[in-house]
Coordinates of C-alpha atoms in Angstrom, one line a residue:
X1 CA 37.2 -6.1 -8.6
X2 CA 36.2 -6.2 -12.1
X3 CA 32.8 -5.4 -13.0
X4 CA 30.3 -8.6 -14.2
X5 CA 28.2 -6.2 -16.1
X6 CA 30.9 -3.8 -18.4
X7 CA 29.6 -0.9 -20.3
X8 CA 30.6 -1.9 -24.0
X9 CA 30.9 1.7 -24.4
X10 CA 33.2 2.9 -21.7
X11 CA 33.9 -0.9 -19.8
X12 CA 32.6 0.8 -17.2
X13 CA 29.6 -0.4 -14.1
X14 CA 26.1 -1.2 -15.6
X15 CA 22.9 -1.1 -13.2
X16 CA 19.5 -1.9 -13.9
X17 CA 17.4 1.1 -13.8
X18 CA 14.0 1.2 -13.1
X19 CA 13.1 4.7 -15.0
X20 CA 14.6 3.3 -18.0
X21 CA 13.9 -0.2 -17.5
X22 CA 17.5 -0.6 -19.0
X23 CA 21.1 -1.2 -17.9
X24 CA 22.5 2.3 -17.5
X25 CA 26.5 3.0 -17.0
X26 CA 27.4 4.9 -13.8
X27 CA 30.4 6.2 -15.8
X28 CA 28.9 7.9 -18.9
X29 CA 25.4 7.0 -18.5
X30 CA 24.7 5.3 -21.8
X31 CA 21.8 2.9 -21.8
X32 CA 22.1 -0.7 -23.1
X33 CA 19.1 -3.2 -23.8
X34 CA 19.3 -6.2 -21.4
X35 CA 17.6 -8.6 -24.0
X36 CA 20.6 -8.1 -26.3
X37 CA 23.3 -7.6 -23.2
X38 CA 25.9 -10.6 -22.3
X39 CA 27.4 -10.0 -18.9
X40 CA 30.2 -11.5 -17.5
X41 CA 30.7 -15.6 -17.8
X42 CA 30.2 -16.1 -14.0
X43 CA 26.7 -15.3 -14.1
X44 CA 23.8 -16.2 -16.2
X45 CA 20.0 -17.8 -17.4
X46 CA 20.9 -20.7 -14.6
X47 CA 23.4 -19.9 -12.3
X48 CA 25.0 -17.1 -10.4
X49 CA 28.5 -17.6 -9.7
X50 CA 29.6 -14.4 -7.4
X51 CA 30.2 -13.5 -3.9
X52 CA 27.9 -13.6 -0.5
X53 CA 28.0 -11.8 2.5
X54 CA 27.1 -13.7 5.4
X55 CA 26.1 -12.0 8.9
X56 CA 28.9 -13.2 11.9
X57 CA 25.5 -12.1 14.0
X58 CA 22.6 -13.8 12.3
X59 CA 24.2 -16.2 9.9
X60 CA 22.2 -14.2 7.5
X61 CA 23.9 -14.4 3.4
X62 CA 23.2 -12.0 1.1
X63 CA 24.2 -12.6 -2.3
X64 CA 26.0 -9.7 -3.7
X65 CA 25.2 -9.0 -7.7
X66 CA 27.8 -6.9 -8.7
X67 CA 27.0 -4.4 -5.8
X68 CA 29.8 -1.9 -4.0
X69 CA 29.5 -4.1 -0.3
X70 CA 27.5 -3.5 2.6
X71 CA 28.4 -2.6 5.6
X72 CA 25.4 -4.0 8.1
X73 CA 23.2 -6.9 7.6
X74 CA 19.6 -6.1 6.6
X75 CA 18.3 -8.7 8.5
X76 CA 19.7 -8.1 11.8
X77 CA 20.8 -4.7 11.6
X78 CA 24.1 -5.1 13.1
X79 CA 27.1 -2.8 11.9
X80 CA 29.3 -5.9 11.4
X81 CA 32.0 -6.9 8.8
X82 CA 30.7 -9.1 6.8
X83 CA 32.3 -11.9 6.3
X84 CA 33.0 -12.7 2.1
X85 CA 32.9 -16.2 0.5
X86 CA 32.4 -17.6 -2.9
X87 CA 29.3 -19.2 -3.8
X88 CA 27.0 -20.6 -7.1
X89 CA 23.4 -20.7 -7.2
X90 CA 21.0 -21.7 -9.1
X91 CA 18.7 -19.2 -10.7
X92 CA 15.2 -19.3 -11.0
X93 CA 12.6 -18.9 -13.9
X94 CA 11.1 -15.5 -13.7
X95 CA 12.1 -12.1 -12.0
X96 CA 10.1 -9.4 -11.8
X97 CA 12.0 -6.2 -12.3
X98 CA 12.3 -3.1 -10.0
X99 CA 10.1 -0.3 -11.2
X100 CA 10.6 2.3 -8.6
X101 CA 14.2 3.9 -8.1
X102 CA 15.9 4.3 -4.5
X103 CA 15.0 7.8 -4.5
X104 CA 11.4 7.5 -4.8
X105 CA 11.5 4.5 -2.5
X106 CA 13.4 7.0 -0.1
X107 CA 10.4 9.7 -0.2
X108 CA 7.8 6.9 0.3
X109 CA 9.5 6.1 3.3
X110 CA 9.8 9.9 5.0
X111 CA 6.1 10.5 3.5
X112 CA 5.0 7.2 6.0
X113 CA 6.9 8.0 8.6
X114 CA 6.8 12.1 8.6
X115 CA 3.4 12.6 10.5
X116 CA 3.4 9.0 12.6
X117 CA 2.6 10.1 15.9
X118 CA 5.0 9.1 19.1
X119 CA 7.6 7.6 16.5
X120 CA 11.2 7.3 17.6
X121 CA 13.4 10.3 16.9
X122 CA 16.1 9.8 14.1
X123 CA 13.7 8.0 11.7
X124 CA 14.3 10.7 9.0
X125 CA 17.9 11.1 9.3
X126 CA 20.2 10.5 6.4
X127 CA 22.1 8.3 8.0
X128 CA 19.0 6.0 9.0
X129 CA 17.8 6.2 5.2
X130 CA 20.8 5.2 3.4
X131 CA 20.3 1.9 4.6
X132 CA 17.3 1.6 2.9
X133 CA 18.5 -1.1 0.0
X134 CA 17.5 -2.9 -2.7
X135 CA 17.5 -6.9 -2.5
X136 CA 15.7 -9.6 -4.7
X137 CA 13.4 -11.5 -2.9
X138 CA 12.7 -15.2 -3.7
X139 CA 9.4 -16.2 -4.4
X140 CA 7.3 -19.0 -5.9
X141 CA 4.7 -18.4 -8.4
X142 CA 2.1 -21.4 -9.0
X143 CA 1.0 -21.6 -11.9
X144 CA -2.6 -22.6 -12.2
X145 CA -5.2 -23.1 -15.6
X146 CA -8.9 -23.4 -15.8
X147 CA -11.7 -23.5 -18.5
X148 CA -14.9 -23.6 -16.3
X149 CA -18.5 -22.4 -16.9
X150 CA -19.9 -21.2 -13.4
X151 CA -23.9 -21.2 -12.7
X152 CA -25.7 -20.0 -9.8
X153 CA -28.8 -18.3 -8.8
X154 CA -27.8 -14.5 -8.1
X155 CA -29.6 -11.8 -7.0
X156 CA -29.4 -7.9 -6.7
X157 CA -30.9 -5.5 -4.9
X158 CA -32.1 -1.7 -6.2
X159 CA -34.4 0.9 -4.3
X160 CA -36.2 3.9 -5.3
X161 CA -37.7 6.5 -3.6
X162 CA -40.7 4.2 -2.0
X163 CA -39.4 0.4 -2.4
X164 CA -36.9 -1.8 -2.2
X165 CA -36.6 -4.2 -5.0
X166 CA -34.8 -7.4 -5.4
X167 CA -34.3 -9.0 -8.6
X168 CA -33.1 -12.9 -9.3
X169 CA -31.5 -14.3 -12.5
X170 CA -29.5 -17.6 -13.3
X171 CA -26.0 -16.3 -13.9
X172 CA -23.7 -18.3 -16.0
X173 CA -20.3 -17.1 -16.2
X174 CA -17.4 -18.3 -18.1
X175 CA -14.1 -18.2 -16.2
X176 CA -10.8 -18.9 -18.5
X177 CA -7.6 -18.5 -17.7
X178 CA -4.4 -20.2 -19.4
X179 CA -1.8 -19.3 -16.6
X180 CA -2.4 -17.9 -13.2
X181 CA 1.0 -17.7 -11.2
X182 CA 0.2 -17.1 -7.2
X183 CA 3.0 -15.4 -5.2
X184 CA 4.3 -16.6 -2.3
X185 CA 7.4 -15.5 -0.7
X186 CA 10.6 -18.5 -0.2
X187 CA 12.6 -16.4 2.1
X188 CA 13.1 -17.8 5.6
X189 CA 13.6 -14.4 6.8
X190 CA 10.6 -12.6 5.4
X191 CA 7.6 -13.7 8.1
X192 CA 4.3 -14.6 6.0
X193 CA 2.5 -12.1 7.7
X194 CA 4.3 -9.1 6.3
X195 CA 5.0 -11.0 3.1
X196 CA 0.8 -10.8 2.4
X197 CA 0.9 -7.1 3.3
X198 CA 3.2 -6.5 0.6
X199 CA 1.1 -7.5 -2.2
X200 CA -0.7 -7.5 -4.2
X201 CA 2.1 -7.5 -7.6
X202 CA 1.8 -6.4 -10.7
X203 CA 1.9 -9.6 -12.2
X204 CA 1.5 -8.4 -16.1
X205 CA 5.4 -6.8 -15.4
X206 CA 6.3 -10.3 -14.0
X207 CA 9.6 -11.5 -17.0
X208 CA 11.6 -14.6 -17.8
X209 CA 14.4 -14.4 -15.8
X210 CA 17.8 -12.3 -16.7
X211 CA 20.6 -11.8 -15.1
X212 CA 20.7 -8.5 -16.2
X213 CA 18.0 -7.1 -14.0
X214 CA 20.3 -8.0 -11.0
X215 CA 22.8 -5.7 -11.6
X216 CA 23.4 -2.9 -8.9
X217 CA 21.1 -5.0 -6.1
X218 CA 21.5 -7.6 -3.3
X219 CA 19.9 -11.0 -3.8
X220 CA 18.2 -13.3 -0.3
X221 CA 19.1 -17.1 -0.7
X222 CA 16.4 -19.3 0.4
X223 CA 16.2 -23.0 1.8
X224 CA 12.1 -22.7 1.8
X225 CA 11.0 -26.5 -0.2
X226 CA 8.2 -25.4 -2.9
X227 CA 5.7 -27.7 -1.3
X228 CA 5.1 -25.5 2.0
X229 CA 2.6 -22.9 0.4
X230 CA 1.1 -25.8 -2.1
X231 CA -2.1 -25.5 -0.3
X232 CA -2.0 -22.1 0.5
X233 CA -1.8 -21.1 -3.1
X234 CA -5.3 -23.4 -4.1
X235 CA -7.1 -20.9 -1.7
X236 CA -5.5 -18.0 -3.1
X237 CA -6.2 -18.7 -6.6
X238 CA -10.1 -19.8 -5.6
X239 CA -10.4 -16.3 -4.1
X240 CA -9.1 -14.7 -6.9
X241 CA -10.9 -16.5 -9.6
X242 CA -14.1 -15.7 -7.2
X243 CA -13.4 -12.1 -7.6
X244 CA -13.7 -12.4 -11.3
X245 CA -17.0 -14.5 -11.6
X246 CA -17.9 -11.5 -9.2
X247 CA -16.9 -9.1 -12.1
X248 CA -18.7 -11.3 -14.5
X249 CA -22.1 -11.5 -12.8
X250 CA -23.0 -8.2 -13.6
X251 CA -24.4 -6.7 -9.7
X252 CA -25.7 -10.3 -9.2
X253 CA -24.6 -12.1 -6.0
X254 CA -24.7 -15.5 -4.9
X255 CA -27.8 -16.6 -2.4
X256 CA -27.0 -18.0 0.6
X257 CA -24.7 -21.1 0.6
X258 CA -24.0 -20.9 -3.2
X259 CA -20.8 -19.0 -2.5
X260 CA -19.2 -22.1 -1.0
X261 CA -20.5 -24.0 -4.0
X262 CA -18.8 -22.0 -6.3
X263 CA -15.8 -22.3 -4.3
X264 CA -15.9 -26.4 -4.6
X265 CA -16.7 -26.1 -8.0
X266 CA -13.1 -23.7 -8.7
X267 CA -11.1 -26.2 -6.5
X268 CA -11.9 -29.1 -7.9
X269 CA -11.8 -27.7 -11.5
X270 CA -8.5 -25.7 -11.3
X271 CA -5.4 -27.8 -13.0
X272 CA -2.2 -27.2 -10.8
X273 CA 0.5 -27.2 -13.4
X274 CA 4.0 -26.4 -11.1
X275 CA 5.6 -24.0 -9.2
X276 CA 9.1 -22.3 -10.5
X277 CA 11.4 -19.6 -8.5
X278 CA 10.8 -16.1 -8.9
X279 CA 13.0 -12.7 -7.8
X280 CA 10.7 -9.8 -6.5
X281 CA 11.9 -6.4 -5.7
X282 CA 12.5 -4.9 -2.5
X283 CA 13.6 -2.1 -0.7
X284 CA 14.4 -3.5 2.7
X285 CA 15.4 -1.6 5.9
X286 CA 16.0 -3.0 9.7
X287 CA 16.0 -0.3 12.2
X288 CA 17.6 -1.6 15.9
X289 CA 15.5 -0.8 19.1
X290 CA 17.3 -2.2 22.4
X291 CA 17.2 -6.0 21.5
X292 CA 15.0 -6.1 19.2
X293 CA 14.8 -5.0 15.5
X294 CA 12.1 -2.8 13.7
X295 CA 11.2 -3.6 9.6
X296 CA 10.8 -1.2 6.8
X297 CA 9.8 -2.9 3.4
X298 CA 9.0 -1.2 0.3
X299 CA 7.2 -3.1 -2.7
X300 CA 9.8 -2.3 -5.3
X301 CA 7.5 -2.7 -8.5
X302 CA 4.1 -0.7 -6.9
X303 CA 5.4 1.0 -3.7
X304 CA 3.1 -0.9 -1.1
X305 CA 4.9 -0.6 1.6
X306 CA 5.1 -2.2 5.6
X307 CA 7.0 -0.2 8.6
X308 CA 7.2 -1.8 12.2
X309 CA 6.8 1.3 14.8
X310 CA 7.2 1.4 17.6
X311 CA 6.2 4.4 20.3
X312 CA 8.4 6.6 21.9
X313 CA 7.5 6.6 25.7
X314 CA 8.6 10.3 26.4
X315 CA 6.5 11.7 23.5
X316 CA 3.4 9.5 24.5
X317 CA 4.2 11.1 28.2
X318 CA 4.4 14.4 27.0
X319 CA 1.4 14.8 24.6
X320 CA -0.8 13.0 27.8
X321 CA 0.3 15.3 30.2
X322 CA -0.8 18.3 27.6
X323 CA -4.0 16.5 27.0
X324 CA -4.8 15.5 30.9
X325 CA -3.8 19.2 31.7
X326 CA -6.2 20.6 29.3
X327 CA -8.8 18.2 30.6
X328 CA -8.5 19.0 33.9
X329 CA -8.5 22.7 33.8
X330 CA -11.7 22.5 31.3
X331 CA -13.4 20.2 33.8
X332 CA -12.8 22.5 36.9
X333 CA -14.3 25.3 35.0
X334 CA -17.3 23.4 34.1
X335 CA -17.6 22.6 37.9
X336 CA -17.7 25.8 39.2
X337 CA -20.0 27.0 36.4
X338 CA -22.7 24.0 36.4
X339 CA -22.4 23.5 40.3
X340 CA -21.9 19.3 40.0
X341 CA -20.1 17.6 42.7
X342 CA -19.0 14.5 42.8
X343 CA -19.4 11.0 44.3
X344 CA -15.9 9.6 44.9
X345 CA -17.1 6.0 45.1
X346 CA -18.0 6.5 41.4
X347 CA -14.4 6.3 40.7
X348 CA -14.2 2.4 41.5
X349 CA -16.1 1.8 38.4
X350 CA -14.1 4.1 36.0
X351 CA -10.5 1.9 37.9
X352 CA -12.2 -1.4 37.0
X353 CA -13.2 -0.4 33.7
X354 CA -9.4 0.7 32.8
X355 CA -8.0 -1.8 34.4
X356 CA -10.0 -4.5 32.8
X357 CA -9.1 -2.8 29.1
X358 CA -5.6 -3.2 30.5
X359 CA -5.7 -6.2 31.3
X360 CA -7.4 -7.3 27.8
X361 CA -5.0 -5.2 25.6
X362 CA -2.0 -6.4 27.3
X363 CA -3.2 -10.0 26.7
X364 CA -4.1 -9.8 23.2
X365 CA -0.7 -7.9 22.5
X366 CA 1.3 -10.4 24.5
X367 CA -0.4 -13.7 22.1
X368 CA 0.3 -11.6 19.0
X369 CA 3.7 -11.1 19.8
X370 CA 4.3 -14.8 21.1
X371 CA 2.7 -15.6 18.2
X372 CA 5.0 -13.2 15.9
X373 CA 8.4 -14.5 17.5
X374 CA 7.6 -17.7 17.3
X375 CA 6.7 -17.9 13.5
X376 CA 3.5 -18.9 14.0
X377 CA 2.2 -17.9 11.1
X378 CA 5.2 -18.0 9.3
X379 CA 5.5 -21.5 7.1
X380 CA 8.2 -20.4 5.6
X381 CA 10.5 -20.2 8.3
X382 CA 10.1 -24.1 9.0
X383 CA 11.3 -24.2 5.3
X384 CA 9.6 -27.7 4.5
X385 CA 6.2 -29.3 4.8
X386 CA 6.9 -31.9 6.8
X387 CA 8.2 -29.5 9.6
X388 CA 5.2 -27.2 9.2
X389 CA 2.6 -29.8 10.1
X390 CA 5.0 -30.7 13.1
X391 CA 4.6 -26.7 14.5
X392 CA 0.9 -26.9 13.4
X393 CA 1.7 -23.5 11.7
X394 CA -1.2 -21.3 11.3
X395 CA -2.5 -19.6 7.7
X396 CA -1.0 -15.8 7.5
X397 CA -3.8 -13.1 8.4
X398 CA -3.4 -10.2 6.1
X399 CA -3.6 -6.7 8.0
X400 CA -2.6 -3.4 8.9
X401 CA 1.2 -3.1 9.1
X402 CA 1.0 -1.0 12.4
X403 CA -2.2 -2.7 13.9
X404 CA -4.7 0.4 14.4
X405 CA -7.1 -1.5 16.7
X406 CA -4.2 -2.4 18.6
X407 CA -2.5 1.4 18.7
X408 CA -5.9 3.0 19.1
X409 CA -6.5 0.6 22.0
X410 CA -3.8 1.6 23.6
X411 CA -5.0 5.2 23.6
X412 CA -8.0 5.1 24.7
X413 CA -6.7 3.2 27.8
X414 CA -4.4 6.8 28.6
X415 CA -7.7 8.7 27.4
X416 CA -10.2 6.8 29.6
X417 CA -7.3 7.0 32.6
X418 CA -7.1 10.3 32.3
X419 CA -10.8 11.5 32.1
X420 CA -11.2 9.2 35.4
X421 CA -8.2 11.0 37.4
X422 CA -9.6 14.2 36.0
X423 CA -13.4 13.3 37.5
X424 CA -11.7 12.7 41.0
X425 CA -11.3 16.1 41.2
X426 CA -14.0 17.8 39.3
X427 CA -17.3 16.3 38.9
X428 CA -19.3 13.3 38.8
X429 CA -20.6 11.0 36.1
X430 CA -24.3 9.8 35.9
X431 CA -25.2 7.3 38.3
X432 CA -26.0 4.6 35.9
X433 CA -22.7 4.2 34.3
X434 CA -21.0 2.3 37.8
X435 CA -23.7 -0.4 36.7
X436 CA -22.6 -1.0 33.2
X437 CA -18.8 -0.5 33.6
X438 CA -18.4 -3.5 36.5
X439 CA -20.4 -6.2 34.5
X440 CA -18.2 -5.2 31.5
X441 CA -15.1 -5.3 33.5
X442 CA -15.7 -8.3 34.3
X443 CA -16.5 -9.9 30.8
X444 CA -13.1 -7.9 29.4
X445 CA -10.9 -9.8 32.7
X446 CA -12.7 -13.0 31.4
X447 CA -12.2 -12.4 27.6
X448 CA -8.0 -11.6 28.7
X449 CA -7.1 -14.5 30.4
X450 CA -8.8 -16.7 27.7
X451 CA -7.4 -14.5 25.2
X452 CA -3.3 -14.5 26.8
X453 CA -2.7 -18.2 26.0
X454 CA 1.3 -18.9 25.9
X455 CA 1.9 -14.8 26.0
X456 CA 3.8 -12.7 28.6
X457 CA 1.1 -12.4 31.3
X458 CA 3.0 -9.4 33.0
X459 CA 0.4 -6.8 31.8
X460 CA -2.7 -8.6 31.8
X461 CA -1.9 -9.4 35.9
X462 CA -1.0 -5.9 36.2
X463 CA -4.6 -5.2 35.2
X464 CA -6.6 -7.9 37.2
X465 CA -4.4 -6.4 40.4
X466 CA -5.8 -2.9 39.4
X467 CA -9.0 -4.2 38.8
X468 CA -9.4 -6.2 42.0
X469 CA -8.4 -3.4 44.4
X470 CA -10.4 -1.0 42.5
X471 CA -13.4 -3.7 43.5
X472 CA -12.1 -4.8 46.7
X473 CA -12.1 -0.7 47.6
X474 CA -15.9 -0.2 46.5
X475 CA -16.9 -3.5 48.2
X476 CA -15.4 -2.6 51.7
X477 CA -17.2 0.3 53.5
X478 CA -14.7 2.9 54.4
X479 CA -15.7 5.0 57.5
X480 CA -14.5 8.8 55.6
X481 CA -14.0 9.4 52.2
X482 CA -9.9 10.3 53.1
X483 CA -9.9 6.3 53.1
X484 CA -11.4 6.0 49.3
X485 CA -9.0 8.9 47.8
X486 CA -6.0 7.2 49.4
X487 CA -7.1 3.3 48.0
X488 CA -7.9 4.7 45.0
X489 CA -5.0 7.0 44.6
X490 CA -2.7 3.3 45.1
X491 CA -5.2 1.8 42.4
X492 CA -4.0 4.9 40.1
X493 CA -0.6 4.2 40.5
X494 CA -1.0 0.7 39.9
X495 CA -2.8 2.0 36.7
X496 CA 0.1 4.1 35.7
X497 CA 2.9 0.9 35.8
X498 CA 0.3 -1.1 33.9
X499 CA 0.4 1.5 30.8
X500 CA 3.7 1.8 31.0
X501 CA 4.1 -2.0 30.9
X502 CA 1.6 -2.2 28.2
X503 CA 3.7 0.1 26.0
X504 CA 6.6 -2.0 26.3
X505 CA 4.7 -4.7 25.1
X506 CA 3.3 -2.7 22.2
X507 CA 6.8 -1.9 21.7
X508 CA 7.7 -5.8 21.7
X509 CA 4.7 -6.3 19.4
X510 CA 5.7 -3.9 17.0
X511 CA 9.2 -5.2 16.3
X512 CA 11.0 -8.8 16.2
X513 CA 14.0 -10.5 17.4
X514 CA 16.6 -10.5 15.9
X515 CA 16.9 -13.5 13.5
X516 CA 18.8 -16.6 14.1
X517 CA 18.2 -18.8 11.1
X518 CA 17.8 -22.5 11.4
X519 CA 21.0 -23.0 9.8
X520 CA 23.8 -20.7 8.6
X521 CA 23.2 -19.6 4.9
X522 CA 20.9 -20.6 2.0
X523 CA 20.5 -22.2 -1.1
X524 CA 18.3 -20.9 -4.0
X525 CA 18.1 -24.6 -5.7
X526 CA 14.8 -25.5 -4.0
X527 CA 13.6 -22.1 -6.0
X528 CA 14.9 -22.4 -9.6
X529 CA 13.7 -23.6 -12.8

């Protein structure tokens, strides 16, 4: 197939680079100016006239600007044949152009992923990273203007070596701005919640839109009306704008309750003037785990960058028998050296305790990821307003890609379970601790069940069942202590399937399902000029 973009040196394959920030040829490697460039007649400032690949699996399309093929779908991650068609959309206003190459998107990828712990093998191999590709994401920008004069009463605080000292002023700052475009992302496919972990962008690079900054990537269609993130993009501009009266206060914050007032005050004073399409660059990656598919998106402009991970079971395994090993054999020592010994019925706390964090782990991981494969908090995927306020979709939470409270909850479940099978054997704790751990074992059963709403319950009842025999075991009064290791040693093993079981729904947390779009295709119209 003829190239849309020939070199007018050689007729040979122009791409966009992002060192050069210029159409290069891959034949002789001459640089062309894309200001001055005319490509080929079937794409241009308003249309794009080529050929998308859409998924058989997914119904996902991917418009193909000038690009060699594909063979998988980046949204599913299916090896399929793609099935070819003809298609012309309409192109939007702006585009903001890829300013890292493939290769340094490549080492941002093995640098996050080299030293993750418990990640799955193969996530360095060759193979896994050539499917790391580039692809235009559509976007909105809303364009906002204000000329405001912002007053409050502000205060800042200093100390020295004997006082602290708190001085007031009346701050008056003047916040001007002619065009402030927010960003929002009008893919269907691209959940809200990663979409705000992605940013922020370097809006000074953001360009009127030419074709010639497509060449050599893939471009996402979208069906997403303009109107969904309307509301959305107020807030965001208030909170920005807030940052910069910050800036201009010179150290002096707002007393209490004037923050909200200067909020008002920017709402009611910021003029919306429209919303037009946008591309943004990414470098987009879909990893499949059993059913399920894993996410690796890099910023293409700053680098930012998200990665769904999920743990490998073995590794975990592995690394907790080293660690429970060590633990034990330090522990024994220390008993024969400091002559403790131990009170087995002091275990029923440390079970309840663990079971309980079980319990509330595995229902806060099973909301999030009812939450997540639903699109919950993902307006976009409703693709108008009207359906939104039908879902009642919740406002996107910006936060850690992999969710360290989550991961590091997690651990300290295996950590705390395997500090309490190493006591059984070597030593006792302080007699006070039984009396904290079963009021708070309590309060964390209470906290799971209100916390598991329309999740997968499986691990959260895992944990009460653990937590209940480890109580039921304390409450009855066994005649021998035989009778307390052997009801204690079933609690244990109970303990053992509930972390499993709370792994696998880490594991379900930390990746999706595989799309399957509302309908079949897109259509960029909804995001043009």
């Amino acid at each position: 197939m003829a190239t849309m973009f020939p070199c007018p040196n050689c007729g040979g394959q122009l791409r966009f680079s992002a060192e050069d920030q210029q159409l290069k040829c891959k034949s002789c490697g001459s640089l062309t100016e894309i200001d001055s460039y005319t490509p080929d007649d079937k794409i241009g400032m308003d249309t794009i006239t080529t050929n998308v690949y859409e998924c058989p699996c997914c119904g996902g399309e991917i418009q193909l600007i000038d690009n060699d093929g594909m063979e998988f779908c980046p949204y599913c991650g299916n090896q399929a044949t793609m099935q070819e068609k003809f298609s012309t959309e309409g192109a939007p206003k702006y585009i903001l152009p890829f300013q890292l190459n493939k290769a340094k998107a490549r080492d941002k990828y093995k640098s996050l992923t080299g030293h993750l712990h418990f990640a799955p093998d193969g996530l360095g191999d060759k193979d896994n990273i050539e499917k790391l590709v580039g692809m235009y994401v559509p976007y909105y920008l809303y364009d906002y203007s204000i000329d405001d004069e912002i007053e409050y009463k502000g205060k800042t605080t200093r100390s020295t070596a004997d006082y602290y000292i708190t001085d007031y002023a009346n701050v008056d700052v003047s916040v001007k701005v002619d065009s402030l475009k927010v960003p929002f992302d009008a893919s269907q496919t691209l959940d809200d919640s990663i979409a705000a972990k992605l940013e922020p962008f370097p809006m000074d690079k953001v360009r009127t839109f030419n074709p010639g900054y497509l060449a050599g990537f893939f471009v996402e269609n979208s069906t997403v009306d303009k109107d969904v993130y309307k509301s959305d993009s107020l807030d965001k501009a208030v909170d920005y704008l807030c940052s910069e009266v910050s800036k201009g206060s010179h150290g002096y914050s707002p007393e209490a309750g004037t923050k909200y007032e200067i909020q008002t005050k920017l709402a009611n004073d910021l003029k919306y003037d429209d919303a037009q399409g946008a591309y943004m660059p990414m470098y987009f990656m879909t990893t499949k785990y059993d059913d399920r598919v894993a996410y690796s998106i890099i910023n293409g402009a700053n680098g930012v960058s998200y990665i769904d991970m999920p743990i490998d079971k073995k590794k975990m395994y592995f690394f907790a028998g080293k660690v429970s090993a060590g633990i034990f054999v330090v522990l024994l020592l220390l008993s024969f050296i400091l002559n403790f010994s131990f009170n087995v019925k002091s275990l029923c706390s440390f079970g309840a305790l663990v079971s309980a964090l079980i319990a509330l782990v595995g229902a806060i991981l099973a909301e999030k990821t009812y939450s997540t494969d639903n699109h919950l908090n993902d307006k976009g995927y409703f693709q108008n307003a009207e359906t939104v306020k039908e879902k009642k979709v919740k406002k996107a939470k910006k936060s850690s890609a992999l969710s360290g409270a989550t991961l590091t909850g997690v651990m300290v479940v295996i950590a705390i379970a395997i500090f309490a099978v190493s006591m059984e054997f070597t030593g006792a704790l302080l007699g006070i601790l039984p009396y904290i751990f079963y009021p708070v074992s309590v309060i964390m059963i209470i906290v799971a069940l209100i916390k598991v709403k329309k999740g997968e319950k499986k691990v959260m009842r895992l944990g009460i069942i653990a937590w209940a025999v480890s109580i039921v075991v304390r409450l009855i009064n066994l005649p021998n202590d035989i009778f307390y290791y052997a009801a204690l040693i079933v609690a244990f093993v109970v303990i053992l399937v509930s972390i499993n079981a709370i792994v696998n729904e880490y594991n379900r947390f930390a990746t999706h399902p595989a799309p399957q779009f509302l309908k079949k295709g897109g259509r960029l119209e909804n995001a043009r000029d």
